[in-house]
Coordinates of C-alpha atoms and ligand atoms in Angstrom, one line a residue:
M330 CA -24.3 6.5 26.3
L331 CA -24.5 7.3 22.6
S332 CA -21.5 9.7 22.7
E333 CA -19.5 6.9 24.2
E334 CA -20.3 4.8 21.3
V335 CA -19.1 7.5 18.9
T336 CA -15.7 8.0 20.7
R337 CA -15.1 4.3 20.7
Q338 CA -14.6 4.4 16.9
P339 CA -13.2 7.7 15.8
P340 CA -12.7 8.3 12.1
G341 CA -9.0 8.1 12.7
S342 CA -9.4 4.4 13.6
L343 CA -9.5 3.5 9.9
I344 CA -6.4 1.4 10.3
P345 CA -5.7 -2.1 9.2
A346 CA -6.7 -5.1 11.1
S347 CA -3.5 -6.9 10.4
S348 CA 0.1 -5.8 9.8
G349 CA 1.4 -4.7 6.5
V350 CA -0.9 -1.8 6.0
S351 CA -0.5 1.8 7.1
M352 CA -2.7 4.8 6.4
E353 CA -1.1 8.1 5.4
V354 CA -3.0 10.5 7.5
G355 CA -3.5 14.0 6.1
E356 CA -2.2 13.2 2.7
E357 CA -5.5 13.3 0.8
E358 CA -7.6 15.9 2.6
Q359 CA -10.5 15.7 0.3
A360 CA -10.7 12.0 0.6
E361 CA -10.6 12.3 4.3
E362 CA -13.3 14.9 4.4
E363 CA -15.6 12.6 2.4
L364 CA -14.6 9.8 4.7
D365 CA -15.4 11.7 7.8
S366 CA -18.8 12.8 6.6
S367 CA -19.7 9.3 5.4
V368 CA -18.5 7.8 8.7
D369 CA -20.8 10.2 10.5
T370 CA -23.7 9.3 8.2
A371 CA -23.1 5.6 8.7
R372 CA -22.8 6.1 12.4
E373 CA -26.0 8.1 12.6
V374 CA -27.8 5.2 10.9
M375 CA -26.2 2.8 13.3
L376 CA -27.1 4.8 16.4
K377 CA -30.7 5.4 15.3
S378 CA -31.3 1.8 14.7
R379 CA -29.4 0.5 17.7
V380 CA -31.4 -1.4 20.1
P381 CA -31.1 0.2 23.5
G382 CA -29.7 -2.0 26.2
T383 CA -28.3 -4.7 24.0
E384 CA -24.7 -5.5 24.5
D385 CA -24.6 -8.4 22.0
W386 CA -24.2 -6.3 19.0
V387 CA -21.3 -4.1 17.9
P388 CA -21.2 -1.9 14.7
P389 CA -18.9 -3.0 11.8
P390 CA -15.3 -2.1 12.4
C391 CA -13.9 0.8 10.5
Q392 CA -10.7 -1.1 9.7
I393 CA -9.2 -2.7 6.6
I394 CA -9.9 -6.4 7.0
L395 CA -7.2 -8.6 5.4
T396 CA -8.5 -12.1 6.0
V397 CA -10.7 -14.1 3.7
H398 CA -13.7 -15.3 5.7
P399 CA -14.2 -19.1 5.6
P400 CA -17.6 -20.1 4.4
V401 CA -20.0 -20.5 7.3
K402 CA -23.6 -21.7 7.0
R403 CA -26.1 -18.9 7.1
D404 CA -28.0 -20.2 10.2
I405 CA -24.8 -20.6 12.2
A406 CA -23.5 -17.2 11.1
V407 CA -26.7 -15.5 12.1
V408 CA -26.7 -17.2 15.5
A409 CA -23.2 -15.9 15.9
Q410 CA -24.5 -12.4 15.2
N411 CA -27.1 -13.0 17.9
F412 CA -29.9 -12.5 15.3
F413 CA -29.0 -8.8 14.7
C414 CA -28.3 -7.2 11.4
A415 CA -24.5 -6.6 11.4
G416 CA -25.0 -3.1 10.0
C417 CA -27.8 -1.5 12.0
G418 CA -28.3 -3.9 14.9
T419 CA -32.0 -4.5 14.0
P420 CA -33.1 -7.8 15.5
I421 CA -34.0 -10.4 12.9
Q422 CA -36.8 -12.9 13.5
P423 CA -35.7 -16.4 12.6
K424 CA -38.3 -16.7 9.8
F425 CA -36.6 -13.7 8.0
V426 CA -33.1 -15.0 8.3
K427 CA -33.4 -16.2 4.7
R428 CA -33.8 -12.6 3.5
L429 CA -30.5 -11.4 5.0
R430 CA -27.7 -10.6 2.6
Y431 CA -24.1 -11.7 3.0
C432 CA -21.2 -9.2 2.9
E433 CA -18.1 -10.9 1.6
Y434 CA -15.9 -8.1 3.0
L435 CA -17.1 -8.3 6.6
G436 CA -18.2 -11.9 6.5
K437 CA -21.5 -11.0 8.1
Y438 CA -25.2 -10.9 7.3
F439 CA -27.1 -7.6 6.8
C440 CA -30.7 -6.5 6.4
D441 CA -31.8 -5.1 3.0
R442 CA -31.6 -1.5 4.3
C443 CA -27.9 -2.0 5.0
H444 CA -27.1 -4.1 2.0
S445 CA -28.2 -3.1 -1.6
S446 CA -26.3 -6.0 -3.2
A447 CA -23.5 -3.7 -4.4
E448 CA -20.4 -5.3 -5.5
S449 CA -16.7 -4.7 -4.9
C450 CA -13.2 -6.2 -5.1
I451 CA -12.1 -7.6 -1.7
P452 CA -8.6 -6.5 -0.5
A453 CA -7.8 -9.8 1.2
R454 CA -8.7 -11.7 -1.9
I455 CA -6.4 -9.5 -4.0
L456 CA -3.5 -9.8 -1.5
L457 CA -3.9 -13.5 -0.8
M458 CA -5.1 -14.9 -4.1
W459 CA -4.7 -12.2 -6.7
D460 CA -8.5 -12.5 -7.1
F461 CA -10.1 -9.4 -8.6
R462 CA -13.6 -10.8 -8.9
K463 CA -16.4 -8.6 -7.5
Y464 CA -18.3 -9.9 -4.5
Q465 CA -21.5 -8.6 -2.9
V466 CA -20.9 -6.3 0.0
S467 CA -22.9 -4.2 2.5
D468 CA -23.4 -0.5 1.7
F469 CA -21.0 0.4 4.5
S470 CA -18.3 -1.9 3.1
K471 CA -19.0 -0.6 -0.4
W472 CA -18.5 2.9 0.8
L473 CA -15.3 2.0 2.8
L474 CA -13.7 0.0 -0.1
D475 CA -14.5 2.7 -2.6
S476 CA -13.0 5.4 -0.4
I477 CA -9.7 3.5 -0.1
W478 CA -9.5 2.4 -3.7
H479 CA -6.8 4.9 -4.7
Q480 CA -5.0 5.0 -1.3
P481 CA -1.6 3.4 -1.0
I482 CA -2.3 1.5 2.2
F483 CA -0.9 -1.9 1.3
N484 CA 2.8 -2.2 2.2
L485 CA 4.1 -5.4 0.6
L486 CA 7.5 -5.1 2.5
S487 CA 6.0 -5.7 5.9
G488 CA 3.4 -8.2 4.9
H489 CA 2.3 -10.3 1.9
H490 CA 5.8 -10.1 0.5
S491 CA 5.2 -13.5 -1.1
L492 CA 2.8 -11.8 -3.5
Y493 CA 5.8 -10.8 -5.6
A494 CA 6.9 -14.4 -6.0
K495 CA 3.3 -15.4 -6.9
V496 CA 2.6 -12.6 -9.4
K497 CA 5.4 -12.1 -12.0
E498 CA 3.9 -8.9 -13.3
L499 CA 3.9 -7.3 -9.8
D500 CA 7.5 -8.4 -9.4
R501 CA 8.3 -6.6 -12.6
V502 CA 6.5 -3.5 -11.3
K503 CA 8.5 -3.7 -8.1
D504 CA 11.9 -3.9 -9.9
I505 CA 11.1 -0.9 -12.1
Q506 CA 9.7 1.0 -9.1
E507 CA 12.9 0.5 -7.1
Q508 CA 15.0 2.0 -10.0
L509 CA 12.6 4.9 -10.3
F510 CA 12.7 5.5 -6.6
H511 CA 16.5 6.0 -6.7
I512 CA 16.7 7.8 -10.0
K513 CA 14.0 10.3 -8.9
K514 CA 16.1 11.2 -6.0
L515 CA 19.0 12.0 -8.3
L516 CA 16.8 13.9 -10.7
K517 CA 15.4 16.1 -7.9
T518 CA 19.0 17.3 -7.3
C519 CA 19.4 18.3 -11.0
R520 CA 18.4 21.7 -12.2
F521 CA 18.0 20.5 -15.8
A522 CA 15.6 17.7 -14.9
D523 CA 12.3 19.6 -14.7
S524 CA 10.9 18.2 -17.9
V525 CA 11.8 14.6 -17.2
L526 CA 10.4 14.9 -13.6
K527 CA 7.1 16.0 -15.3
E528 CA 7.0 12.5 -16.7
F529 CA 6.7 11.1 -13.2
E530 CA 3.3 12.8 -12.9
Q531 CA 1.8 10.2 -15.1
V532 CA 1.5 7.9 -12.1
P533 CA 0.5 8.5 -8.5
S534 CA 3.5 9.9 -6.6
H535 CA 3.6 7.1 -4.0
L536 CA 4.7 4.7 -6.7
T537 CA 8.0 6.6 -7.2
D538 CA 8.4 8.2 -3.8
E539 CA 8.3 4.9 -2.0
C540 CA 8.8 1.3 -2.7
H541 CA 6.3 -1.5 -1.9
M542 CA 3.4 0.8 -1.3
F543 CA 0.3 0.0 -3.4
S544 CA -3.3 0.9 -3.7
M545 CA -6.0 -1.5 -4.9
D546 CA -6.1 0.6 -8.0
D547 CA -2.4 0.0 -8.5
F548 CA -2.9 -3.8 -8.1
L549 CA -5.7 -3.8 -10.7
R550 CA -3.7 -1.8 -13.2
T551 CA -0.8 -4.2 -12.6
K552 CA -3.2 -7.1 -13.2
K553 CA -4.3 -5.5 -16.5
G554 CA -0.7 -5.1 -17.5
L555 CA -1.0 -1.3 -17.7
L556 CA 1.4 -0.2 -14.9
A557 CA 4.7 -1.8 -15.8
P558 CA 4.8 -0.4 -19.3
L559 CA 4.0 3.1 -18.0
L560 CA 6.7 2.9 -15.3
K561 CA 9.1 1.6 -17.9
D562 CA 8.5 4.6 -20.1
I563 CA 9.3 7.0 -17.2
L564 CA 12.4 5.0 -16.5
R565 CA 13.5 5.1 -20.1
A566 CA 13.1 8.9 -20.2
S567 CA 15.0 9.2 -16.9
L568 CA 17.9 7.1 -18.0
A569 CA 18.1 9.1 -21.3
H570 CA 18.4 12.3 -19.2
V571 CA 21.1 10.9 -16.8
D572 CA 23.1 9.6 -19.8
S573 CA 23.2 12.9 -21.5
C574 CA 23.3 15.2 -18.5
E575 CA 26.7 16.3 -17.2
L576 CA 25.3 17.4 -13.9
C577 CA 23.8 14.0 -13.2
Q578 CA 26.9 12.1 -14.5
G579 CA 29.0 14.1 -12.0
K580 CA 26.9 12.6 -9.2
G581 CA 27.7 9.0 -10.2
F582 CA 30.3 6.7 -8.7
I583 CA 33.4 4.8 -9.9
C584 CA 33.5 1.3 -8.5
E585 CA 36.6 1.3 -6.3
F586 CA 37.0 -2.4 -6.5
C587 CA 37.4 -2.8 -10.2
Q588 CA 38.3 0.8 -11.0
S589 CA 36.3 0.6 -14.2
T590 CA 35.9 4.1 -15.8
T591 CA 32.2 3.5 -16.4
V592 CA 30.1 5.7 -14.0
I593 CA 27.7 3.8 -11.9
F594 CA 24.6 4.9 -9.9
P595 CA 22.5 3.6 -7.0
F596 CA 19.5 3.4 -9.3
Q597 CA 21.1 0.6 -11.2
T598 CA 19.7 -1.8 -8.6
M599 CA 20.2 -4.9 -10.7
T600 CA 24.0 -4.5 -11.0
C601 CA 25.0 -2.1 -8.3
R602 CA 24.7 -1.7 -4.5
R603 CA 25.5 0.8 -1.9
C604 CA 27.9 0.2 1.0
A605 CA 25.8 0.5 4.2
G606 CA 28.7 2.1 6.0
C607 CA 29.8 4.9 3.6
R608 CA 26.9 5.0 1.1
A609 CA 29.3 4.7 -1.8
C610 CA 28.1 2.7 -4.8
F611 CA 29.9 -0.4 -6.2
H612 CA 29.2 -3.2 -8.6
K613 CA 27.3 -5.9 -6.8
Q614 CA 29.7 -8.6 -8.0
C615 CA 32.7 -6.6 -6.9
F616 CA 31.4 -5.6 -3.5
Q617 CA 32.5 -7.4 -0.3
S618 CA 31.1 -5.7 2.7
S619 CA 34.0 -6.9 4.9
R620 CA 36.5 -4.7 3.1
C621 CA 34.9 -1.7 1.5
P622 CA 38.0 0.4 0.5
R623 CA 36.2 3.7 1.2
C624 CA 35.2 2.6 4.7
A625 CA 38.8 1.4 5.3
R626 CA 40.1 4.8 4.3
I627 CA 37.6 6.6 6.6
I628 CA 38.7 4.3 9.5
A629 CA 42.4 4.8 8.8
R630 CA 41.9 8.6 8.7
R631 CA 40.1 8.6 12.0
Q632 CA 42.7 6.4 13.7
H633 CA 45.4 8.7 12.3
S634 CA 43.8 11.9 13.7
E635 CA 43.2 10.1 17.0
S636 CA 46.8 9.2 17.3
L637 CA 47.8 12.8 16.6
T638 CA 45.5 14.1 19.3
G639 CA 46.9 11.4 21.6
T640 CA 43.5 9.8 22.5
Ligands
LIG852 ZN1 -29.4 -3.4 8.9
LIG853 ZN1 20.6 16.0 -14.9
LIG854 ZN1 33.3 -3.0 -9.9
LIG855 ZN1 31.9 1.7 2.6

């Protein structure tokens, strides 16, 4: 029976409770190792304290919870927990209900062996309210939240996109990040760009290899106004390289609509865009997707060769 309990919640089940979050498996091996061993320890505690034969109690989920728990009166919440500690399953006598401690992350009450009044930021409060205050959490939650602190598991593209509109500083970070994402791709193809690519190592690689992926640490650094200036510095160094590098300049585009001689690049996300059909780069204001000149040429060429082969 006990082994069944273990397999029901494998360590790999550390996945979000709602959309918008994904966990990169295998990226941070060390973190995962710590995670595994701690899960085992937590589970051992749960199993030892578990009351045999009770079906009314389930251990805390190993998931990232992204909802803020509405305030519920202690007595009502403990009844809902069937008078068990939410961490170890120890039955609580009604006269000791007052001693239970609330975990803001799980929205449940815990005995003092499972809750040492540790404090943590709560992911849902950051994502929904940009609230970085620390709240009391159970030891299990504290361990879980500490272990994911640096992991980029919050994808603002698939959920909580409105956070950009709510938080100007985060919107700024997103704009710079988008440019860095494109310019890094270009720099990686340049054999003279080693030193400028070193600059990118000042920030975690997920911030420039992907867009919209953040860790709680990234959010906090954004809130403190530390992230945007750092990203901006990297962007400045990258632009200086591209401006002065013949190899990189050779990979730019000429806008076929206006034929301006100024070379343009996909990383100029504010002023330029790529055609979804042919991937060529144009000024945003010049581009009309219905008649991309390059796509038109490609189609004409195809029709020509088809007419030659008689198909
Ligand atoms: Zn307990
Ligand atoms: Zn270059
Ligand atoms: Zn143009
Ligand atoms: Zn095109």
